PDB file of C-alpha atoms in Angstrom:
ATOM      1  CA  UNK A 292       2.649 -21.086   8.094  1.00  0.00           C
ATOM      2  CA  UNK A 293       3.172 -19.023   5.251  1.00  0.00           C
ATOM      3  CA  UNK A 294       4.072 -20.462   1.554  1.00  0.00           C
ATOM      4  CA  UNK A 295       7.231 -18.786   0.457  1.00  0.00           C
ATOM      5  CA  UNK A 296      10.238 -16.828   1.573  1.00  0.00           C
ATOM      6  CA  UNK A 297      11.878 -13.947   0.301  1.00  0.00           C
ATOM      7  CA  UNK A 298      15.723 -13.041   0.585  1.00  0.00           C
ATOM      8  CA  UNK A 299      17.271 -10.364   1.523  1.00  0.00           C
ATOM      9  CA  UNK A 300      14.977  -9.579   4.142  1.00  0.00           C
ATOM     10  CA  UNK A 301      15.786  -5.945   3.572  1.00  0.00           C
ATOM     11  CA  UNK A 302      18.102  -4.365   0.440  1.00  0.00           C
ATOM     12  CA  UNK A 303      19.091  -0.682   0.530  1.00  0.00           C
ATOM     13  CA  UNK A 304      20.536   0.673  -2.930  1.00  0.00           C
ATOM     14  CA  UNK A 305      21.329   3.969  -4.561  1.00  0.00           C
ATOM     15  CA  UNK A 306      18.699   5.378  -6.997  1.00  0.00           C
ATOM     16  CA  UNK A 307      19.059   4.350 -10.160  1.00  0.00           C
ATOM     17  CA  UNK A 308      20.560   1.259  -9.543  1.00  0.00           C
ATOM     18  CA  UNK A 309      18.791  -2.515  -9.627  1.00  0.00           C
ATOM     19  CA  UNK A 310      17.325  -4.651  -7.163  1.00  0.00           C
ATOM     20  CA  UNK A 311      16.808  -7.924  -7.173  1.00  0.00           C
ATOM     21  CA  UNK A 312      14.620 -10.409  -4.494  1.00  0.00           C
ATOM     22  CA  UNK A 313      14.257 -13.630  -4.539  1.00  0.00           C
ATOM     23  CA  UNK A 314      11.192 -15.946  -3.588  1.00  0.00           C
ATOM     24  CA  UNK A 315      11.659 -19.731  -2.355  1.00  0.00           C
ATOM     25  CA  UNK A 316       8.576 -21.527  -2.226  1.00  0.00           C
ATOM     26  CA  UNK A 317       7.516 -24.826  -1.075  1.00  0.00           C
ATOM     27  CA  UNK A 318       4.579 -26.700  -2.846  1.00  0.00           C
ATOM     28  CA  UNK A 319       3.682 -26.861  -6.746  1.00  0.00           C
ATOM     29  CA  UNK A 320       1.986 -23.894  -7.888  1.00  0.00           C
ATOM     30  CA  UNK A 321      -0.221 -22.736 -10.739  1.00  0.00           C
ATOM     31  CA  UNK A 322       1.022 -19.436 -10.679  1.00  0.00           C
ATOM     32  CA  UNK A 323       3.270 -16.750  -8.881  1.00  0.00           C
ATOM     33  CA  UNK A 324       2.585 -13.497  -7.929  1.00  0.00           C
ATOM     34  CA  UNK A 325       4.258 -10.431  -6.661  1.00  0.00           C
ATOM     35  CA  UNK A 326       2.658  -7.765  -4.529  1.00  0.00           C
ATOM     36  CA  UNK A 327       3.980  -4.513  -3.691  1.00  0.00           C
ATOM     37  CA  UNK A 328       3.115  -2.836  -0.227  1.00  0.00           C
ATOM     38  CA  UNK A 329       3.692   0.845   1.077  1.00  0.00           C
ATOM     39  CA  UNK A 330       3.864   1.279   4.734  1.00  0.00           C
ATOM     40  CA  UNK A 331       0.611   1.043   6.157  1.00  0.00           C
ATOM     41  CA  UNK A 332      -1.239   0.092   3.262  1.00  0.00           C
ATOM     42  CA  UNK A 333      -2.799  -2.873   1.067  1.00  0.00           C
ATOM     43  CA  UNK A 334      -0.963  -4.893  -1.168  1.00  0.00           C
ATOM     44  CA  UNK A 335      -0.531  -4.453  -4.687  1.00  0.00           C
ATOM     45  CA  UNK A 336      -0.560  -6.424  -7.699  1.00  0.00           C
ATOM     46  CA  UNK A 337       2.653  -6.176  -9.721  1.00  0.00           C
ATOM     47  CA  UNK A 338       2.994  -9.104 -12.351  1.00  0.00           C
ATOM     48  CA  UNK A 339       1.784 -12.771 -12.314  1.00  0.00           C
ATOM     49  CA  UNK A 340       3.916 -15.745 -13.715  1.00  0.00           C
ATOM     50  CA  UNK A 341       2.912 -18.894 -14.894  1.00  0.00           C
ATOM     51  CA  UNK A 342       3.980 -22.065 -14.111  1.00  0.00           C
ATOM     52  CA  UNK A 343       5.108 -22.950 -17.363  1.00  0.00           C
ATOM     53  CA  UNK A 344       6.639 -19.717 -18.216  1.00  0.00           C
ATOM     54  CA  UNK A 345      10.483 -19.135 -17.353  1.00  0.00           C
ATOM     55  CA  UNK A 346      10.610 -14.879 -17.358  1.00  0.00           C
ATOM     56  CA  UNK A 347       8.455 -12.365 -17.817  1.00  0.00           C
ATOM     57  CA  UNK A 348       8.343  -8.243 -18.100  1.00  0.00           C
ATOM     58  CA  UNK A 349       6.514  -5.458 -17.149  1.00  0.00           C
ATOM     59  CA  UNK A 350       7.855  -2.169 -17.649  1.00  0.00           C
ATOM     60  CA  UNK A 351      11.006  -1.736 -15.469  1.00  0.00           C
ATOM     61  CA  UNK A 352       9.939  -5.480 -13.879  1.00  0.00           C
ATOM     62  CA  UNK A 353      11.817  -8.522 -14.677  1.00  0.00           C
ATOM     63  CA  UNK A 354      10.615 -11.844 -12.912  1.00  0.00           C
ATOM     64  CA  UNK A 355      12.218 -15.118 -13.503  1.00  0.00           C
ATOM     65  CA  UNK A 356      10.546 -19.132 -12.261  1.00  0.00           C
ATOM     66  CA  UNK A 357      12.147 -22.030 -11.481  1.00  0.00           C
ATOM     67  CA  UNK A 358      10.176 -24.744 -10.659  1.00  0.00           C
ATOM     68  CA  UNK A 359      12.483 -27.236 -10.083  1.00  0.00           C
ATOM     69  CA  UNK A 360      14.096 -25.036  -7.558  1.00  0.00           C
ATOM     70  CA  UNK A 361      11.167 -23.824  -6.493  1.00  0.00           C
ATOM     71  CA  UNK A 362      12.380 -19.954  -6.630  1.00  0.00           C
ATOM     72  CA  UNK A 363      11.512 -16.708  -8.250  1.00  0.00           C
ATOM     73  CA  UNK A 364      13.202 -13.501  -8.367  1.00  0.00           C
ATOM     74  CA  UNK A 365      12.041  -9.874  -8.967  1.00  0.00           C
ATOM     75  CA  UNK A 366      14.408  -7.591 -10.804  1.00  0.00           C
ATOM     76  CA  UNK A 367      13.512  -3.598 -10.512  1.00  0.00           C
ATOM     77  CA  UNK A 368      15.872  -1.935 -13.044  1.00  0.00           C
ATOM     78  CA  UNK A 369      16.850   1.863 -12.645  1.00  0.00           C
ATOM     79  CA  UNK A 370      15.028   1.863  -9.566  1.00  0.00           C
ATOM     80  CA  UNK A 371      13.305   5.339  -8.119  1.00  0.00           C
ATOM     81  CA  UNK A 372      12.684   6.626  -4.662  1.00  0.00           C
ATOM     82  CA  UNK A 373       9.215   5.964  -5.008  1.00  0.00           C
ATOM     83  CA  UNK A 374      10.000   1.975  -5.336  1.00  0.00           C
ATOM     84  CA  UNK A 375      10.883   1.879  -1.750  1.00  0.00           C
ATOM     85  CA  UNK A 376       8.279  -0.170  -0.241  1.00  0.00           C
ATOM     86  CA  UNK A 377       8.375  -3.882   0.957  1.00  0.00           C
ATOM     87  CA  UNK A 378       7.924  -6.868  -1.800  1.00  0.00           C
ATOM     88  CA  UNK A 379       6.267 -10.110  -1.372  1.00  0.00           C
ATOM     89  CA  UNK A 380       5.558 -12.967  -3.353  1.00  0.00           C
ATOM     90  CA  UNK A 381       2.380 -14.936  -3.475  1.00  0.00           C
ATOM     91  CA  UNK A 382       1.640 -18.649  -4.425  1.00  0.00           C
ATOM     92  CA  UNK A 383      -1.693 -20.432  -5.496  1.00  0.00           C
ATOM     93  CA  UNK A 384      -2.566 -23.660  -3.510  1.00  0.00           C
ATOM     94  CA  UNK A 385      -5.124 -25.658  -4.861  1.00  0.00           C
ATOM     95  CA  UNK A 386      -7.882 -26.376  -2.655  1.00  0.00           C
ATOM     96  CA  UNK A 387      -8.414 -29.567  -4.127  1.00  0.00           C
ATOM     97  CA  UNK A 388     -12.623 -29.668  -3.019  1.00  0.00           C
ATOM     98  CA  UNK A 389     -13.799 -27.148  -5.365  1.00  0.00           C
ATOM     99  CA  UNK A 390     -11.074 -26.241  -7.645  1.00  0.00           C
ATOM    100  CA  UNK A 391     -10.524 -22.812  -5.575  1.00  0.00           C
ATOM    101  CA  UNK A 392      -7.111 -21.256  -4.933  1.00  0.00           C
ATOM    102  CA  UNK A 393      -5.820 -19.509  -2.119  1.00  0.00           C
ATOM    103  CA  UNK A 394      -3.188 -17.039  -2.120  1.00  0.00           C
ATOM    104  CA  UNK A 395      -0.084 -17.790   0.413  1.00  0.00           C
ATOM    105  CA  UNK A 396       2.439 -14.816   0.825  1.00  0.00           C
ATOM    106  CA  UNK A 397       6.233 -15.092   1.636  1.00  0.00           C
ATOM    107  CA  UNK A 398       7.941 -12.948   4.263  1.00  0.00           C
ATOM    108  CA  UNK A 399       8.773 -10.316   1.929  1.00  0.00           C
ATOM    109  CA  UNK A 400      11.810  -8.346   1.180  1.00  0.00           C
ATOM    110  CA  UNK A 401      11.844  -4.551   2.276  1.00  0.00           C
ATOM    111  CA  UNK A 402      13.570  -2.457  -0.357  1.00  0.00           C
ATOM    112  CA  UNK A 403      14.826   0.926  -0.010  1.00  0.00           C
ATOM    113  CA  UNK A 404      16.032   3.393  -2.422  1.00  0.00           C
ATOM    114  CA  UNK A 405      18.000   6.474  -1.556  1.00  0.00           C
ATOM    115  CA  UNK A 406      17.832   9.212  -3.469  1.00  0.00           C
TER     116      UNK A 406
ATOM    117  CA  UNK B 498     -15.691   3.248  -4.041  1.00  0.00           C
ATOM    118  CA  UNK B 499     -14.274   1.083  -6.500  1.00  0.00           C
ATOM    119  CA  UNK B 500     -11.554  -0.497  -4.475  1.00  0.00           C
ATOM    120  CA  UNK B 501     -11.399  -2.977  -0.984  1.00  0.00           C
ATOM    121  CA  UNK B 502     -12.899  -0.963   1.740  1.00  0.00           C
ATOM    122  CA  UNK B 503     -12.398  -2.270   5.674  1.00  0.00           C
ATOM    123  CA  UNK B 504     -13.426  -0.636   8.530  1.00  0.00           C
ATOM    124  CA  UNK B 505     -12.377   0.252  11.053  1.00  0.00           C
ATOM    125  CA  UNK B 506      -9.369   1.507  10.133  1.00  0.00           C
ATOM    126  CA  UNK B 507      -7.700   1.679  13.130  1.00  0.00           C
ATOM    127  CA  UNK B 508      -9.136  -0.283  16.410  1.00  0.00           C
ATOM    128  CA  UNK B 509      -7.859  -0.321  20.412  1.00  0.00           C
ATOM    129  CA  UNK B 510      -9.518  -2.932  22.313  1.00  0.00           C
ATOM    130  CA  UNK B 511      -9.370  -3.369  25.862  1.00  0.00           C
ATOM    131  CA  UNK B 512      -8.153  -7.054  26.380  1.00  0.00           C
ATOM    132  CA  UNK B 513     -11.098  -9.620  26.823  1.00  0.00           C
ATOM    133  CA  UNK B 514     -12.901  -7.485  24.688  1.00  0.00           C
ATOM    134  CA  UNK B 515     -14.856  -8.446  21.527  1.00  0.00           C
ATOM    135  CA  UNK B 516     -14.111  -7.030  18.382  1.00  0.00           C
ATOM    136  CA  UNK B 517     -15.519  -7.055  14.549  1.00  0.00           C
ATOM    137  CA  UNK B 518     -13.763  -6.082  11.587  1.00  0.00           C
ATOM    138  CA  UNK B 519     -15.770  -5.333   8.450  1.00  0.00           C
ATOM    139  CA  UNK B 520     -14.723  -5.603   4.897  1.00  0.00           C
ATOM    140  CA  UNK B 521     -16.656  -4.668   1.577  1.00  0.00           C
ATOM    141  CA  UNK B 522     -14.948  -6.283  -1.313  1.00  0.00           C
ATOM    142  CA  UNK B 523     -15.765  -4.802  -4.691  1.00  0.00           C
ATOM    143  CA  UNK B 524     -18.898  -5.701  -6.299  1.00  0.00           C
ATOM    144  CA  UNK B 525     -19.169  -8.641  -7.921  1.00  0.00           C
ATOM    145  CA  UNK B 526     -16.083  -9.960  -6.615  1.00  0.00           C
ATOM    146  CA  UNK B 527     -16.712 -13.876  -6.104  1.00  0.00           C
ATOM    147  CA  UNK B 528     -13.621 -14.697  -3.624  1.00  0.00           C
ATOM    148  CA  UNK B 529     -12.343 -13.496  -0.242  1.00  0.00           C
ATOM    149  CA  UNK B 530      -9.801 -13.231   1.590  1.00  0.00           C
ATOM    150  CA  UNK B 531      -8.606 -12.758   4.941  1.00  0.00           C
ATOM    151  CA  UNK B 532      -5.333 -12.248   6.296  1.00  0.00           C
ATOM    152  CA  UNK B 533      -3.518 -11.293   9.413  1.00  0.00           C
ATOM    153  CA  UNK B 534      -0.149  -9.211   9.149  1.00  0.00           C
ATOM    154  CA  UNK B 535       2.708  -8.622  12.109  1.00  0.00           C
ATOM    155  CA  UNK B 536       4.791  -5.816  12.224  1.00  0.00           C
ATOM    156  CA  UNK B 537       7.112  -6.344   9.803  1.00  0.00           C
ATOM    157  CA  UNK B 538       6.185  -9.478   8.618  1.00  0.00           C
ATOM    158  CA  UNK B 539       4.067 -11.361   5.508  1.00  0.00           C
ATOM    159  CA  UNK B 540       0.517 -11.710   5.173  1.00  0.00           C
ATOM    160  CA  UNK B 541      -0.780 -14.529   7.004  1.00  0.00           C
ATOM    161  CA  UNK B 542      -3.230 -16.569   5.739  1.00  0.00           C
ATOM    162  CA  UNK B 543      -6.515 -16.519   7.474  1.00  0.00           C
ATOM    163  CA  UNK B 544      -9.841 -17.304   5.646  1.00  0.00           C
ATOM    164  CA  UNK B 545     -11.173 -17.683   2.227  1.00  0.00           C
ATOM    165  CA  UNK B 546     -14.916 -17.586   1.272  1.00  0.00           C
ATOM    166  CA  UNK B 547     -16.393 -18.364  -2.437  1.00  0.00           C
ATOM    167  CA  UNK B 548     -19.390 -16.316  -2.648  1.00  0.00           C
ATOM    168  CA  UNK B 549     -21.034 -17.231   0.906  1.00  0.00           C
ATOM    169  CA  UNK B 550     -19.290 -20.223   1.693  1.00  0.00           C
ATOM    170  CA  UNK B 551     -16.613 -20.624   3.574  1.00  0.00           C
ATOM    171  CA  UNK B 552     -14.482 -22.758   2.021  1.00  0.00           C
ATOM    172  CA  UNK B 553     -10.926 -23.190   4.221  1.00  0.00           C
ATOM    173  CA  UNK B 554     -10.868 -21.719   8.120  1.00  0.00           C
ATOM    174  CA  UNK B 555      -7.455 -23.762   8.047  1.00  0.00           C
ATOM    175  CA  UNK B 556      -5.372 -20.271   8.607  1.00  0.00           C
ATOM    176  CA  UNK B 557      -8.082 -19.029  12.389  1.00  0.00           C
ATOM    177  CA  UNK B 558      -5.687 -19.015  14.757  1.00  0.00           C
ATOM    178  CA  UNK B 559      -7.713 -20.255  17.416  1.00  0.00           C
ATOM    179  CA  UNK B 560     -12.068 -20.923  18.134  1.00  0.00           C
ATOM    180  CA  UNK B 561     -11.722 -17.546  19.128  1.00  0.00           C
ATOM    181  CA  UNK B 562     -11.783 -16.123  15.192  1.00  0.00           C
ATOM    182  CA  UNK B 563     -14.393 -16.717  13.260  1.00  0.00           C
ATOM    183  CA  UNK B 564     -15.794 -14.806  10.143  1.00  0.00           C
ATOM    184  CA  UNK B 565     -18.981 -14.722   7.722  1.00  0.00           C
ATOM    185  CA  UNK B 566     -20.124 -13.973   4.656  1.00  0.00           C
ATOM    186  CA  UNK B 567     -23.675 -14.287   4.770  1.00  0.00           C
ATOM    187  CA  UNK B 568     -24.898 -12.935   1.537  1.00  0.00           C
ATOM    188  CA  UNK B 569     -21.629 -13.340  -0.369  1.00  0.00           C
ATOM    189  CA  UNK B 570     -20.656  -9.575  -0.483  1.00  0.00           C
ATOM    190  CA  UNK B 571     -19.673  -8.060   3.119  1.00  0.00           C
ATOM    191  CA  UNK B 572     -17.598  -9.778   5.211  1.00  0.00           C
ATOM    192  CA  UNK B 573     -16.782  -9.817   8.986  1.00  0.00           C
ATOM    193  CA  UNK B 574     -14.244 -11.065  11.117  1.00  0.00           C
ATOM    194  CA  UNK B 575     -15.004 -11.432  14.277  1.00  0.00           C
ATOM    195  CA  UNK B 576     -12.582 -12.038  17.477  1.00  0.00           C
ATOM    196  CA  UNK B 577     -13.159 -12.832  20.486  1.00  0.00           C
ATOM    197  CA  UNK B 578     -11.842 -12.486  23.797  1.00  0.00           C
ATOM    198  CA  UNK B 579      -8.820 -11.022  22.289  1.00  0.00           C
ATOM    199  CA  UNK B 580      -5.638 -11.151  23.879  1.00  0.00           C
ATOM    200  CA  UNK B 581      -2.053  -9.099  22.893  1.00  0.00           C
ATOM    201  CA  UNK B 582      -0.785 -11.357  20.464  1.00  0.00           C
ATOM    202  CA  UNK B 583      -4.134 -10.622  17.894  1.00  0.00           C
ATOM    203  CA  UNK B 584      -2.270  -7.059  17.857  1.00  0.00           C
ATOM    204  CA  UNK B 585      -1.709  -6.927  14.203  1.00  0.00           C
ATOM    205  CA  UNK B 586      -3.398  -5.886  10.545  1.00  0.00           C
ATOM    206  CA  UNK B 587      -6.018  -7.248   9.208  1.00  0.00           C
ATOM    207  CA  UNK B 588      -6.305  -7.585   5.614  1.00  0.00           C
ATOM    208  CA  UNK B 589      -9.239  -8.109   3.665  1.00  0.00           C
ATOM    209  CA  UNK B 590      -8.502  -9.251  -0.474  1.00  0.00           C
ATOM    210  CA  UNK B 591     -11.125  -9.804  -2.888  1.00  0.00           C
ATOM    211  CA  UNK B 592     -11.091 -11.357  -6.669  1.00  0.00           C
ATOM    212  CA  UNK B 593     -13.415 -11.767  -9.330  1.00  0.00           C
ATOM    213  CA  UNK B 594     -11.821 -15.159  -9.979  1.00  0.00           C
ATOM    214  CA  UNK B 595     -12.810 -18.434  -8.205  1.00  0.00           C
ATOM    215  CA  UNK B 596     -10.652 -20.873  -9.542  1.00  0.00           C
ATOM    216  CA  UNK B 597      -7.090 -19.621 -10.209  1.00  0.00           C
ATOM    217  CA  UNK B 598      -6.182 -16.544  -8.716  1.00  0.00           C
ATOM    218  CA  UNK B 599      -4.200 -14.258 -11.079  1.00  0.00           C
ATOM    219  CA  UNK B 600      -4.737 -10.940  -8.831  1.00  0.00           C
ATOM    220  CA  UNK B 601      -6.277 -10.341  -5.342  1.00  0.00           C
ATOM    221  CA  UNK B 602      -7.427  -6.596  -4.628  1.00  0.00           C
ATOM    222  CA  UNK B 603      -6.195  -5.261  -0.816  1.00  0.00           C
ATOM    223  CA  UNK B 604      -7.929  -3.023   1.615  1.00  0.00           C
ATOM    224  CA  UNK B 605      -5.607  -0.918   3.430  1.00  0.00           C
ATOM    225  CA  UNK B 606      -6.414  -2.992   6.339  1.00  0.00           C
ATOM    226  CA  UNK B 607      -7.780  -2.555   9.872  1.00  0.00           C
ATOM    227  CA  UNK B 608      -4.961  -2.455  12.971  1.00  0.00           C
ATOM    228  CA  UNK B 609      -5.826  -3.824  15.912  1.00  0.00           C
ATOM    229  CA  UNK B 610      -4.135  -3.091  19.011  1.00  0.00           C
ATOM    230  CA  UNK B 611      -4.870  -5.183  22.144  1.00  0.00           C
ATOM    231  CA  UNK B 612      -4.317  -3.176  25.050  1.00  0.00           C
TER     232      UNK B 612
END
């Protein structure tokens, strides 16, 4: 079953306005992802936070952690028709036999923007 | 190429019928990945191989999946027998990294449809 679960399931919002998704999450992690995906392609990487980190930023990305509520959110400020696309987030489990990590992906949130 | 490459990209397969699905990570990569994607739903973890060996099958659906990495480069999934409910993407991911994963690298995917 998959790690994590996004909310809203979809958002639609005017261009130039912000969208935010949120990420629930089940098990301690080392780290949290989020992945972009266009329809009918891969995923790809956005911005990676820590465990011990609270927010971070990446151009017109905001993410925020919460461990003890084991939640995350993605903020996309002044957002552009070309951000439509769907949004997932990804935890680390540890596989505790060789130190490895696999990646578990929540349901993901589709976002679209109108121009 | 530099990126995830899996082929085929699109695949229509008679039910009953065997199928492979290849994926060539980028060079050098040490992990991989497998997942399986529904229409409109998140990556589903499948696989993960470090270098040649397979180290969790937890996310194979059934004896019917199985997949290799022989010389710790290409990779195949392999069903068998398939039936209408494999119907889905396949993703392939691949990172350098083999302890925590900070970014996984997508193919576009192969979509299988079980006819």
């Amino acid at each position: 079953s998959q790690q994590g679960e996004e909310d809203p399931q979809a958002l639609s919002i005017q261009e130039g306005e912000n969208a935010t998704m949120n990420c629930s999450y089940k098990t301690s992690i080392n780290n949290l992802q989020w992945y972009r995906q266009n329809s009918g392609r891969g995923l790809v990487h956005l911005i990676l936070i820590r465990s011990n980190e609270r927010e971070k930023h990446s151009g017109r990305l905001r993410v925020t952690l919460d461990t003890s509520k084991k939640s995350s959110s993605l903020l996309i400020t002044a957002s552009r028709a070309a951000d439509t696309a769907s949004y997932f987030c990804a935890t680390d489990r540890r596989f505790d036999q060789t130190g490895a990590n696999n990646l578990f992906f929540g349901t993901g949130t589709r976002l679209t923007v109108i121009p | 190429g530099a990126g995830v490459s899996q082929s085929p990209r699109y695949k229509v397969a008679k039910r009953g019928q065997d199928v492979a699905l290849r994926c060539d990570p980028i060079s050098g990569h040490v992990s991989l990945f497998w997942y399986q994607q529904a229409l409109g739903q998140g990556p589903e973890f499948l696989t993960y191989f470090q270098n040649e060996a397979q180290l969790d099958k937890s996310g194979l659906p059934s004896d019917r999946f199985f997949a290799e990495r022989p010389e710790g480069s290409v990779s195949t999934l392999k069903i068998q027998r398939t039936q209408q409910e494999d119907s889905a993407v396949y993703l392939c991911a691949s990172s350098h990294q083999q302890g925590r994963i900070t970014e996984a690298f997508f193919g576009q995917g192969t979509r299988l449809t079980v006819v």
